[in-house]
Amino acid sequence: MSQDPPRTEGDLPAALLDVAAWAAECVAGRNGASLAAEDLLALGRPLHPRHLAAGELAFSPDRPPDGVWFIRSGEVEFAAGPGGQRVVAQMLYAGEVFGDVPLIIGRPPPYAPRAAAPTQCFVLPASAFRELLNTRPAIARLWLAGVAGRFFRSQARLLVTLNGPLLQRTARLLLAEARSGTVVLPQHTLAAMLGVHRSSVNRILKQFERFGLISLGYRRIRLTDTVALLRASGSVPEGIEHTERLSGDGLFPQGTPPTDHGTTDATNVTRNAHPDRGSAVPRRTCGAAGRPPASEPTGGRRRA
């Protein structure tokens, strides 16, 4: 840099503290704000920026990663399997972290972390990560809480995408992957996350669009009726009001999985499913007799 970084009243680099505070929040959310300045500096000093081109691997899946990765912008997919058998286990976005768990347990990851779009990251080298855990108890406690939270959310996500008919699972996945009301993923990635063929997902998405739940675009799906989509997912009872949980930033961003209110078939997919309109709103079904069309699969093939 051509000039010295700005400094705070305590003569600490403000830019470094800002990056470290952001990284701490990536690890453990709001709990990251509890770190003292000296712990933040210890976390921030080893961080260095890295750019991933679309399609580039962050690290090889056949050995432990070279560091912990923090996503500043862009998106990263966790995928396994070759070609047409590829399954996307998870998508990560800005503000999320990966690579730490394989380093903690000393094993290669079961996935290939690949940038799905041009992605900016910060990387904490493996040696610095281990030193922080061994010498900074506050950081170690923070990381423990963060890993536990991510484990909980991953279990909830697994139940969301694997349990129930494909129509429900597709609706849940759209809600879980939405950011600001939009899912920025191609249909083949959504199909890989659900473990089914793209054509099966495309048929359901076309149904959702026809009934006004979503709007389809190139690598982009806009959620236009979140309440109706929640009903299609089987995750909300009649009479629900709009809440912060329906803000369009993921179905359970704080790790709260959707509750099961019984099986919801296609008769619950309405164009305007709002409680204040009562029975005056006609209910529009995706198939005859309240069932999906016969050609529509009710569950995807599950891959190991």
PDB file of C-alpha atoms in Angstrom:
ATOM      1  CA  MET A   1       0.000   0.000   0.000  1.00  0.00           C
ATOM      2  CA  SER A   2       1.150   3.532  -0.680  1.00  0.00           C
ATOM      3  CA  GLN A   3       0.278   4.820   2.781  1.00  0.00           C
ATOM      4  CA  ASP A   4       0.067   3.575   6.331  1.00  0.00           C
ATOM      5  CA  PRO A   5      -3.266   2.015   7.302  1.00  0.00           C
ATOM      6  CA  PRO A   6      -5.579   4.101   9.475  1.00  0.00           C
ATOM      7  CA  ARG A   7      -5.189   3.672  13.220  1.00  0.00           C
ATOM      8  CA  THR A   8      -7.573   3.722  16.156  1.00  0.00           C
ATOM      9  CA  GLU A   9      -7.146   5.548  19.426  1.00  0.00           C
ATOM     10  CA  GLY A  10      -5.214   2.564  20.786  1.00  0.00           C
ATOM     11  CA  ASP A  11      -2.767   2.751  17.859  1.00  0.00           C
ATOM     12  CA  LEU A  12      -4.214  -0.422  16.315  1.00  0.00           C
ATOM     13  CA  PRO A  13      -4.739  -0.728  12.540  1.00  0.00           C
ATOM     14  CA  ALA A  14      -8.437  -0.073  12.052  1.00  0.00           C
ATOM     15  CA  ALA A  15      -8.598  -1.902   8.718  1.00  0.00           C
ATOM     16  CA  LEU A  16      -7.020  -5.009  10.257  1.00  0.00           C
ATOM     17  CA  LEU A  17      -9.455  -4.947  13.162  1.00  0.00           C
ATOM     18  CA  ASP A  18     -12.385  -4.548  10.776  1.00  0.00           C
ATOM     19  CA  VAL A  19     -11.352  -7.592   8.733  1.00  0.00           C
ATOM     20  CA  ALA A  20     -10.721  -9.637  11.891  1.00  0.00           C
ATOM     21  CA  ALA A  21     -14.097  -8.663  13.382  1.00  0.00           C
ATOM     22  CA  TRP A  22     -15.774  -9.663  10.125  1.00  0.00           C
ATOM     23  CA  ALA A  23     -13.940 -13.019  10.156  1.00  0.00           C
ATOM     24  CA  ALA A  24     -15.012 -13.630  13.763  1.00  0.00           C
ATOM     25  CA  GLU A  25     -18.635 -13.018  12.781  1.00  0.00           C
ATOM     26  CA  CYS A  26     -18.227 -15.465   9.884  1.00  0.00           C
ATOM     27  CA  VAL A  27     -17.182 -18.093  12.431  1.00  0.00           C
ATOM     28  CA  ALA A  28     -19.806 -17.561  15.120  1.00  0.00           C
ATOM     29  CA  GLY A  29     -22.243 -14.838  14.109  1.00  0.00           C
ATOM     30  CA  ARG A  30     -22.983 -12.172  16.701  1.00  0.00           C
ATOM     31  CA  ASN A  31     -20.848 -14.026  19.254  1.00  0.00           C
ATOM     32  CA  GLY A  32     -17.817 -12.882  17.282  1.00  0.00           C
ATOM     33  CA  ALA A  33     -18.273  -9.381  18.697  1.00  0.00           C
ATOM     34  CA  SER A  34     -17.190 -10.674  22.114  1.00  0.00           C
ATOM     35  CA  LEU A  35     -13.511 -11.048  21.148  1.00  0.00           C
ATOM     36  CA  ALA A  36     -11.068  -8.619  22.755  1.00  0.00           C
ATOM     37  CA  ALA A  37      -8.898  -6.379  20.574  1.00  0.00           C
ATOM     38  CA  GLU A  38      -5.775  -8.474  21.159  1.00  0.00           C
ATOM     39  CA  ASP A  39      -7.592 -11.630  20.050  1.00  0.00           C
ATOM     40  CA  LEU A  40      -8.917  -9.835  16.981  1.00  0.00           C
ATOM     41  CA  LEU A  41      -5.415  -8.729  16.057  1.00  0.00           C
ATOM     42  CA  ALA A  42      -4.101 -12.277  16.493  1.00  0.00           C
ATOM     43  CA  LEU A  43      -6.856 -13.499  14.173  1.00  0.00           C
ATOM     44  CA  GLY A  44      -6.486 -10.712  11.638  1.00  0.00           C
ATOM     45  CA  ARG A  45      -2.706 -10.594  11.134  1.00  0.00           C
ATOM     46  CA  PRO A  46      -2.337 -13.947   9.302  1.00  0.00           C
ATOM     47  CA  LEU A  47      -5.357 -13.388   7.024  1.00  0.00           C
ATOM     48  CA  HIS A  48      -4.547 -12.787   3.377  1.00  0.00           C
ATOM     49  CA  PRO A  49      -6.850 -12.233   0.374  1.00  0.00           C
ATOM     50  CA  ARG A  50      -7.393 -14.859  -2.324  1.00  0.00           C
ATOM     51  CA  HIS A  51      -9.393 -14.765  -5.548  1.00  0.00           C
ATOM     52  CA  LEU A  52     -11.077 -17.816  -7.064  1.00  0.00           C
ATOM     53  CA  ALA A  53     -12.162 -17.793 -10.688  1.00  0.00           C
ATOM     54  CA  ALA A  54     -15.477 -19.449 -11.524  1.00  0.00           C
ATOM     55  CA  GLY A  55     -14.921 -23.219 -11.531  1.00  0.00           C
ATOM     56  CA  GLU A  56     -11.642 -23.047  -9.580  1.00  0.00           C
ATOM     57  CA  LEU A  57     -11.065 -25.342  -6.608  1.00  0.00           C
ATOM     58  CA  ALA A  58     -10.215 -23.710  -3.281  1.00  0.00           C
ATOM     59  CA  PHE A  59      -8.232 -26.816  -2.325  1.00  0.00           C
ATOM     60  CA  SER A  60      -7.938 -30.441  -3.379  1.00  0.00           C
ATOM     61  CA  PRO A  61     -10.394 -32.893  -1.805  1.00  0.00           C
ATOM     62  CA  ASP A  62      -7.737 -35.608  -1.472  1.00  0.00           C
ATOM     63  CA  ARG A  63      -5.770 -33.924   1.334  1.00  0.00           C
ATOM     64  CA  PRO A  64      -6.424 -31.540   4.256  1.00  0.00           C
ATOM     65  CA  PRO A  65      -6.814 -27.889   3.181  1.00  0.00           C
ATOM     66  CA  ASP A  66      -3.987 -25.384   3.400  1.00  0.00           C
ATOM     67  CA  GLY A  67      -6.069 -23.025   5.508  1.00  0.00           C
ATOM     68  CA  VAL A  68      -9.456 -21.778   6.640  1.00  0.00           C
ATOM     69  CA  TRP A  69     -11.400 -19.881   3.975  1.00  0.00           C
ATOM     70  CA  PHE A  70     -13.712 -16.910   4.604  1.00  0.00           C
ATOM     71  CA  ILE A  71     -15.969 -15.866   1.699  1.00  0.00           C
ATOM     72  CA  ARG A  72     -16.016 -12.097   1.163  1.00  0.00           C
ATOM     73  CA  SER A  73     -18.101 -12.186  -2.024  1.00  0.00           C
ATOM     74  CA  GLY A  74     -19.239 -14.790  -4.525  1.00  0.00           C
ATOM     75  CA  GLU A  75     -20.336 -18.364  -3.890  1.00  0.00           C
ATOM     76  CA  VAL A  76     -18.724 -21.769  -3.348  1.00  0.00           C
ATOM     77  CA  GLU A  77     -20.292 -25.186  -3.890  1.00  0.00           C
ATOM     78  CA  PHE A  78     -19.446 -28.393  -2.057  1.00  0.00           C
ATOM     79  CA  ALA A  79     -19.717 -31.135  -4.672  1.00  0.00           C
ATOM     80  CA  ALA A  80     -18.872 -34.819  -4.922  1.00  0.00           C
ATOM     81  CA  GLY A  81     -19.048 -37.354  -7.717  1.00  0.00           C
ATOM     82  CA  PRO A  82     -18.104 -37.242 -11.409  1.00  0.00           C
ATOM     83  CA  GLY A  83     -19.980 -35.650 -14.299  1.00  0.00           C
ATOM     84  CA  GLY A  84     -23.647 -36.552 -14.409  1.00  0.00           C
ATOM     85  CA  GLN A  85     -23.398 -38.241 -11.012  1.00  0.00           C
ATOM     86  CA  ARG A  86     -22.223 -35.053  -9.332  1.00  0.00           C
ATOM     87  CA  VAL A  87     -24.129 -34.149  -6.176  1.00  0.00           C
ATOM     88  CA  VAL A  88     -23.944 -30.653  -4.678  1.00  0.00           C
ATOM     89  CA  ALA A  89     -24.157 -31.057  -0.924  1.00  0.00           C
ATOM     90  CA  GLN A  90     -24.197 -27.372  -0.041  1.00  0.00           C
ATOM     91  CA  MET A  91     -23.774 -23.836  -1.335  1.00  0.00           C
ATOM     92  CA  LEU A  92     -21.842 -21.238   0.663  1.00  0.00           C
ATOM     93  CA  TYR A  93     -22.130 -17.486   0.236  1.00  0.00           C
ATOM     94  CA  ALA A  94     -20.554 -14.257   1.476  1.00  0.00           C
ATOM     95  CA  GLY A  95     -19.952 -14.315   5.218  1.00  0.00           C
ATOM     96  CA  GLU A  96     -19.500 -18.084   5.479  1.00  0.00           C
ATOM     97  CA  VAL A  97     -16.411 -20.101   6.360  1.00  0.00           C
ATOM     98  CA  PHE A  98     -15.083 -23.513   5.321  1.00  0.00           C
ATOM     99  CA  GLY A  99     -11.976 -25.677   5.609  1.00  0.00           C
ATOM    100  CA  ASP A 100     -11.695 -25.487   9.393  1.00  0.00           C
ATOM    101  CA  VAL A 101     -13.372 -28.805  10.229  1.00  0.00           C
ATOM    102  CA  PRO A 102     -11.015 -30.930   8.051  1.00  0.00           C
ATOM    103  CA  LEU A 103      -8.079 -29.162   9.723  1.00  0.00           C
ATOM    104  CA  ILE A 104      -9.449 -29.800  13.212  1.00  0.00           C
ATOM    105  CA  ILE A 105      -9.953 -33.525  12.624  1.00  0.00           C
ATOM    106  CA  GLY A 106      -6.902 -33.914  10.357  1.00  0.00           C
ATOM    107  CA  ARG A 107      -8.749 -35.547   7.463  1.00  0.00           C
ATOM    108  CA  PRO A 108      -9.391 -34.602   3.836  1.00  0.00           C
ATOM    109  CA  PRO A 109     -12.867 -33.186   3.205  1.00  0.00           C
ATOM    110  CA  PRO A 110     -15.522 -35.428   1.602  1.00  0.00           C
ATOM    111  CA  TYR A 111     -16.277 -32.715  -0.951  1.00  0.00           C
ATOM    112  CA  ALA A 112     -14.590 -30.548  -3.561  1.00  0.00           C
ATOM    113  CA  PRO A 113     -14.985 -26.828  -2.713  1.00  0.00           C
ATOM    114  CA  ARG A 114     -15.376 -25.123  -6.081  1.00  0.00           C
ATOM    115  CA  ALA A 115     -16.188 -21.492  -6.842  1.00  0.00           C
ATOM    116  CA  ALA A 116     -19.557 -21.310  -8.593  1.00  0.00           C
ATOM    117  CA  ALA A 117     -18.840 -17.688  -9.578  1.00  0.00           C
ATOM    118  CA  PRO A 118     -15.872 -15.304  -9.278  1.00  0.00           C
ATOM    119  CA  THR A 119     -15.243 -15.327  -5.534  1.00  0.00           C
ATOM    120  CA  GLN A 120     -13.165 -13.176  -3.190  1.00  0.00           C
ATOM    121  CA  CYS A 121     -11.938 -14.793   0.016  1.00  0.00           C
ATOM    122  CA  PHE A 122      -9.637 -14.312   2.961  1.00  0.00           C
ATOM    123  CA  VAL A 123      -7.535 -17.308   3.989  1.00  0.00           C
ATOM    124  CA  LEU A 124      -6.180 -18.108   7.452  1.00  0.00           C
ATOM    125  CA  PRO A 125      -3.159 -20.434   6.968  1.00  0.00           C
ATOM    126  CA  ALA A 126      -3.436 -23.852   8.609  1.00  0.00           C
ATOM    127  CA  SER A 127      -0.436 -23.285  10.883  1.00  0.00           C
ATOM    128  CA  ALA A 128      -1.825 -19.956  12.125  1.00  0.00           C
ATOM    129  CA  PHE A 129      -5.235 -21.542  12.686  1.00  0.00           C
ATOM    130  CA  ARG A 130      -3.788 -24.306  14.860  1.00  0.00           C
ATOM    131  CA  GLU A 131      -1.715 -21.799  16.835  1.00  0.00           C
ATOM    132  CA  LEU A 132      -4.783 -19.660  17.519  1.00  0.00           C
ATOM    133  CA  LEU A 133      -6.726 -22.657  18.838  1.00  0.00           C
ATOM    134  CA  ASN A 134      -3.806 -23.683  21.067  1.00  0.00           C
ATOM    135  CA  THR A 135      -2.889 -20.262  22.460  1.00  0.00           C
ATOM    136  CA  ARG A 136      -6.089 -18.182  22.394  1.00  0.00           C
ATOM    137  CA  PRO A 137      -8.826 -19.746  24.578  1.00  0.00           C
ATOM    138  CA  ALA A 138     -11.407 -17.107  23.617  1.00  0.00           C
ATOM    139  CA  ILE A 139     -10.890 -17.850  19.923  1.00  0.00           C
ATOM    140  CA  ALA A 140     -11.027 -21.607  20.574  1.00  0.00           C
ATOM    141  CA  ARG A 141     -14.356 -21.223  22.412  1.00  0.00           C
ATOM    142  CA  LEU A 142     -15.675 -19.032  19.620  1.00  0.00           C
ATOM    143  CA  TRP A 143     -14.725 -21.628  17.019  1.00  0.00           C
ATOM    144  CA  LEU A 144     -16.330 -24.426  19.014  1.00  0.00           C
ATOM    145  CA  ALA A 145     -19.616 -22.510  19.113  1.00  0.00           C
ATOM    146  CA  GLY A 146     -19.359 -21.743  15.404  1.00  0.00           C
ATOM    147  CA  VAL A 147     -18.690 -25.343  14.370  1.00  0.00           C
ATOM    148  CA  ALA A 148     -21.567 -26.563  16.550  1.00  0.00           C
ATOM    149  CA  GLY A 149     -23.920 -24.053  14.939  1.00  0.00           C
ATOM    150  CA  ARG A 150     -22.899 -25.067  11.435  1.00  0.00           C
ATOM    151  CA  PHE A 151     -23.329 -28.744  12.294  1.00  0.00           C
ATOM    152  CA  PHE A 152     -26.857 -28.054  13.521  1.00  0.00           C
ATOM    153  CA  ARG A 153     -27.736 -26.122  10.377  1.00  0.00           C
ATOM    154  CA  SER A 154     -26.255 -28.786   8.103  1.00  0.00           C
ATOM    155  CA  GLN A 155     -28.394 -31.459   9.772  1.00  0.00           C
ATOM    156  CA  ALA A 156     -31.486 -29.298   9.375  1.00  0.00           C
ATOM    157  CA  ARG A 157     -30.631 -28.644   5.730  1.00  0.00           C
ATOM    158  CA  LEU A 158     -30.193 -32.370   5.106  1.00  0.00           C
ATOM    159  CA  LEU A 159     -33.674 -33.061   6.440  1.00  0.00           C
ATOM    160  CA  VAL A 160     -35.096 -30.231   4.354  1.00  0.00           C
ATOM    161  CA  THR A 161     -33.661 -31.467   1.054  1.00  0.00           C
ATOM    162  CA  LEU A 162     -34.037 -35.244   1.511  1.00  0.00           C
ATOM    163  CA  ASN A 163     -37.319 -35.718   3.370  1.00  0.00           C
ATOM    164  CA  GLY A 164     -40.667 -35.742   1.582  1.00  0.00           C
ATOM    165  CA  PRO A 165     -41.982 -35.531  -1.999  1.00  0.00           C
ATOM    166  CA  LEU A 166     -39.845 -33.740  -4.562  1.00  0.00           C
ATOM    167  CA  LEU A 167     -42.315 -30.850  -4.850  1.00  0.00           C
ATOM    168  CA  GLN A 168     -41.950 -30.114  -1.133  1.00  0.00           C
ATOM    169  CA  ARG A 169     -38.188 -30.554  -1.175  1.00  0.00           C
ATOM    170  CA  THR A 170     -37.816 -28.194  -4.129  1.00  0.00           C
ATOM    171  CA  ALA A 171     -39.848 -25.510  -2.361  1.00  0.00           C
ATOM    172  CA  ARG A 172     -37.767 -25.924   0.801  1.00  0.00           C
ATOM    173  CA  LEU A 173     -34.522 -25.705  -1.120  1.00  0.00           C
ATOM    174  CA  LEU A 174     -35.586 -22.490  -2.851  1.00  0.00           C
ATOM    175  CA  LEU A 175     -36.468 -20.944   0.507  1.00  0.00           C
ATOM    176  CA  ALA A 176     -33.213 -22.098   2.080  1.00  0.00           C
ATOM    177  CA  GLU A 177     -31.011 -20.823  -0.760  1.00  0.00           C
ATOM    178  CA  ALA A 178     -32.740 -17.461  -1.296  1.00  0.00           C
ATOM    179  CA  ARG A 179     -30.763 -14.296  -0.618  1.00  0.00           C
ATOM    180  CA  SER A 180     -32.792 -11.064  -0.637  1.00  0.00           C
ATOM    181  CA  GLY A 181     -35.647 -13.002  -2.191  1.00  0.00           C
ATOM    182  CA  THR A 182     -33.616 -14.429  -5.082  1.00  0.00           C
ATOM    183  CA  VAL A 183     -31.909 -17.775  -5.702  1.00  0.00           C
ATOM    184  CA  VAL A 184     -28.852 -17.218  -7.902  1.00  0.00           C
ATOM    185  CA  LEU A 185     -28.216 -20.820  -8.932  1.00  0.00           C
ATOM    186  CA  PRO A 186     -28.637 -22.692 -12.235  1.00  0.00           C
ATOM    187  CA  GLN A 187     -31.236 -25.427 -12.339  1.00  0.00           C
ATOM    188  CA  HIS A 188     -28.646 -28.175 -12.785  1.00  0.00           C
ATOM    189  CA  THR A 189     -27.110 -27.173  -9.430  1.00  0.00           C
ATOM    190  CA  LEU A 190     -30.496 -27.255  -7.708  1.00  0.00           C
ATOM    191  CA  ALA A 191     -31.082 -30.706  -9.218  1.00  0.00           C
ATOM    192  CA  ALA A 192     -27.681 -31.895  -7.993  1.00  0.00           C
ATOM    193  CA  MET A 193     -28.476 -30.642  -4.490  1.00  0.00           C
ATOM    194  CA  LEU A 194     -31.728 -32.604  -4.541  1.00  0.00           C
ATOM    195  CA  GLY A 195     -30.131 -35.694  -6.096  1.00  0.00           C
ATOM    196  CA  VAL A 196     -32.486 -35.804  -9.100  1.00  0.00           C
ATOM    197  CA  HIS A 197     -32.416 -35.081 -12.830  1.00  0.00           C
ATOM    198  CA  ARG A 198     -32.636 -31.478 -13.995  1.00  0.00           C
ATOM    199  CA  SER A 199     -35.793 -32.214 -15.992  1.00  0.00           C
ATOM    200  CA  SER A 200     -37.638 -33.234 -12.816  1.00  0.00           C
ATOM    201  CA  VAL A 201     -36.748 -29.973 -11.083  1.00  0.00           C
ATOM    202  CA  ASN A 202     -37.553 -27.943 -14.195  1.00  0.00           C
ATOM    203  CA  ARG A 203     -41.113 -29.335 -14.339  1.00  0.00           C
ATOM    204  CA  ILE A 204     -41.747 -28.344 -10.737  1.00  0.00           C
ATOM    205  CA  LEU A 205     -40.224 -24.891 -11.186  1.00  0.00           C
ATOM    206  CA  LYS A 206     -42.457 -24.334 -14.209  1.00  0.00           C
ATOM    207  CA  GLN A 207     -45.471 -25.252 -12.072  1.00  0.00           C
ATOM    208  CA  PHE A 208     -44.400 -22.831  -9.356  1.00  0.00           C
ATOM    209  CA  GLU A 209     -43.959 -20.077 -11.935  1.00  0.00           C
ATOM    210  CA  ARG A 210     -47.335 -20.784 -13.517  1.00  0.00           C
ATOM    211  CA  PHE A 211     -49.059 -20.332 -10.149  1.00  0.00           C
ATOM    212  CA  GLY A 212     -47.154 -17.140  -9.336  1.00  0.00           C
ATOM    213  CA  LEU A 213     -44.852 -18.472  -6.596  1.00  0.00           C
ATOM    214  CA  ILE A 214     -41.607 -17.712  -8.449  1.00  0.00           C
ATOM    215  CA  SER A 215     -40.260 -15.941 -11.521  1.00  0.00           C
ATOM    216  CA  LEU A 216     -37.639 -17.801 -13.571  1.00  0.00           C
ATOM    217  CA  GLY A 217     -34.633 -16.150 -15.227  1.00  0.00           C
ATOM    218  CA  TYR A 218     -31.149 -17.103 -16.383  1.00  0.00           C
ATOM    219  CA  ARG A 219     -29.323 -18.574 -13.347  1.00  0.00           C
ATOM    220  CA  ARG A 220     -31.829 -16.708 -11.221  1.00  0.00           C
ATOM    221  CA  ILE A 221     -35.126 -17.525  -9.505  1.00  0.00           C
ATOM    222  CA  ARG A 222     -37.048 -14.724  -7.808  1.00  0.00           C
ATOM    223  CA  LEU A 223     -39.457 -15.708  -5.031  1.00  0.00           C
ATOM    224  CA  THR A 224     -42.674 -13.794  -5.707  1.00  0.00           C
ATOM    225  CA  ASP A 225     -45.005 -15.382  -3.120  1.00  0.00           C
ATOM    226  CA  THR A 226     -43.012 -16.593  -0.135  1.00  0.00           C
ATOM    227  CA  VAL A 227     -46.020 -17.547   1.990  1.00  0.00           C
ATOM    228  CA  ALA A 228     -47.469 -19.736  -0.759  1.00  0.00           C
ATOM    229  CA  LEU A 229     -44.042 -21.281  -1.317  1.00  0.00           C
ATOM    230  CA  LEU A 230     -43.806 -22.070   2.386  1.00  0.00           C
ATOM    231  CA  ARG A 231     -47.180 -23.783   2.180  1.00  0.00           C
ATOM    232  CA  ALA A 232     -45.954 -25.770  -0.806  1.00  0.00           C
ATOM    233  CA  SER A 233     -42.972 -26.848   1.293  1.00  0.00           C
ATOM    234  CA  GLY A 234     -45.243 -28.224   4.019  1.00  0.00           C
ATOM    235  CA  SER A 235     -43.478 -26.001   6.542  1.00  0.00           C
ATOM    236  CA  VAL A 236     -46.176 -23.544   7.597  1.00  0.00           C
ATOM    237  CA  PRO A 237     -49.731 -23.879   8.952  1.00  0.00           C
ATOM    238  CA  GLU A 238     -52.747 -21.955   7.719  1.00  0.00           C
ATOM    239  CA  GLY A 239     -52.982 -18.419   9.087  1.00  0.00           C
ATOM    240  CA  ILE A 240     -49.276 -17.602   9.197  1.00  0.00           C
ATOM    241  CA  GLU A 241     -48.390 -13.918   9.083  1.00  0.00           C
ATOM    242  CA  HIS A 242     -45.340 -12.388   7.424  1.00  0.00           C
ATOM    243  CA  THR A 243     -42.431 -12.364   9.891  1.00  0.00           C
ATOM    244  CA  GLU A 244     -38.702 -11.769   9.903  1.00  0.00           C
ATOM    245  CA  ARG A 245     -38.300 -15.485   9.193  1.00  0.00           C
ATOM    246  CA  LEU A 246     -39.868 -14.864   5.779  1.00  0.00           C
ATOM    247  CA  SER A 247     -37.502 -12.062   4.795  1.00  0.00           C
ATOM    248  CA  GLY A 248     -36.154 -13.976   1.800  1.00  0.00           C
ATOM    249  CA  ASP A 249     -32.693 -14.588   3.269  1.00  0.00           C
ATOM    250  CA  GLY A 250     -32.932 -18.337   3.715  1.00  0.00           C
ATOM    251  CA  LEU A 251     -35.605 -20.451   5.351  1.00  0.00           C
ATOM    252  CA  PHE A 252     -33.757 -20.797   8.647  1.00  0.00           C
ATOM    253  CA  PRO A 253     -30.742 -18.433   8.596  1.00  0.00           C
ATOM    254  CA  GLN A 254     -30.337 -18.614  12.382  1.00  0.00           C
ATOM    255  CA  GLY A 255     -30.324 -22.408  12.353  1.00  0.00           C
ATOM    256  CA  THR A 256     -34.007 -22.978  13.214  1.00  0.00           C
ATOM    257  CA  PRO A 257     -35.324 -25.813  11.042  1.00  0.00           C
ATOM    258  CA  PRO A 258     -38.893 -25.630   9.748  1.00  0.00           C
ATOM    259  CA  THR A 259     -41.488 -27.481  11.787  1.00  0.00           C
ATOM    260  CA  ASP A 260     -43.407 -30.371  10.279  1.00  0.00           C
ATOM    261  CA  HIS A 261     -47.123 -29.668  10.107  1.00  0.00           C
ATOM    262  CA  GLY A 262     -47.982 -32.793   8.206  1.00  0.00           C
ATOM    263  CA  THR A 263     -47.940 -33.657   4.553  1.00  0.00           C
ATOM    264  CA  THR A 264     -48.716 -30.753   2.242  1.00  0.00           C
ATOM    265  CA  ASP A 265     -49.756 -31.738  -1.260  1.00  0.00           C
ATOM    266  CA  ALA A 266     -50.079 -29.579  -4.331  1.00  0.00           C
ATOM    267  CA  THR A 267     -53.530 -28.331  -3.310  1.00  0.00           C
ATOM    268  CA  ASN A 268     -51.796 -26.000  -0.870  1.00  0.00           C
ATOM    269  CA  VAL A 269     -49.902 -24.227  -3.636  1.00  0.00           C
ATOM    270  CA  THR A 270     -51.943 -21.060  -4.142  1.00  0.00           C
ATOM    271  CA  ARG A 271     -51.239 -17.994  -6.139  1.00  0.00           C
ATOM    272  CA  ASN A 272     -52.256 -15.662  -3.318  1.00  0.00           C
ATOM    273  CA  ALA A 273     -52.028 -17.646  -0.089  1.00  0.00           C
ATOM    274  CA  HIS A 274     -52.592 -14.801   2.358  1.00  0.00           C
ATOM    275  CA  PRO A 275     -54.610 -15.314   5.553  1.00  0.00           C
ATOM    276  CA  ASP A 276     -56.462 -11.989   5.448  1.00  0.00           C
ATOM    277  CA  ARG A 277     -58.248 -12.880   2.191  1.00  0.00           C
ATOM    278  CA  GLY A 278     -60.004 -15.949   3.577  1.00  0.00           C
ATOM    279  CA  SER A 279     -62.021 -18.269   1.383  1.00  0.00           C
ATOM    280  CA  ALA A 280     -62.530 -15.618  -1.279  1.00  0.00           C
ATOM    281  CA  VAL A 281     -59.163 -16.545  -2.752  1.00  0.00           C
ATOM    282  CA  PRO A 282     -59.557 -19.481  -5.153  1.00  0.00           C
ATOM    283  CA  ARG A 283     -57.227 -22.381  -4.484  1.00  0.00           C
ATOM    284  CA  ARG A 284     -55.289 -23.395  -7.594  1.00  0.00           C
ATOM    285  CA  THR A 285     -53.832 -26.852  -7.739  1.00  0.00           C
ATOM    286  CA  CYS A 286     -50.751 -28.212  -9.476  1.00  0.00           C
ATOM    287  CA  GLY A 287     -52.541 -31.387 -10.513  1.00  0.00           C
ATOM    288  CA  ALA A 288     -55.884 -33.101 -10.689  1.00  0.00           C
ATOM    289  CA  ALA A 289     -57.553 -34.210  -7.456  1.00  0.00           C
ATOM    290  CA  GLY A 290     -55.047 -32.253  -5.413  1.00  0.00           C
ATOM    291  CA  ARG A 291     -52.088 -34.376  -6.474  1.00  0.00           C
ATOM    292  CA  PRO A 292     -49.031 -33.650  -8.606  1.00  0.00           C
ATOM    293  CA  PRO A 293     -49.393 -34.796 -12.238  1.00  0.00           C
ATOM    294  CA  ALA A 294     -48.776 -38.509 -12.738  1.00  0.00           C
ATOM    295  CA  SER A 295     -45.599 -37.766 -14.677  1.00  0.00           C
ATOM    296  CA  GLU A 296     -44.186 -35.837 -11.742  1.00  0.00           C
ATOM    297  CA  PRO A 297     -41.923 -37.815  -9.414  1.00  0.00           C
ATOM    298  CA  THR A 298     -42.848 -37.590  -5.744  1.00  0.00           C
ATOM    299  CA  GLY A 299     -39.335 -38.200  -4.568  1.00  0.00           C
ATOM    300  CA  GLY A 300     -35.874 -38.088  -6.034  1.00  0.00           C
ATOM    301  CA  ARG A 301     -33.313 -40.827  -6.239  1.00  0.00           C
ATOM    302  CA  ARG A 302     -31.042 -40.598  -3.265  1.00  0.00           C
ATOM    303  CA  ARG A 303     -27.403 -41.068  -3.767  1.00  0.00           C
ATOM    304  CA  ALA A 304     -24.957 -42.153  -1.156  1.00  0.00           C
TER     305      ALA A 304
END
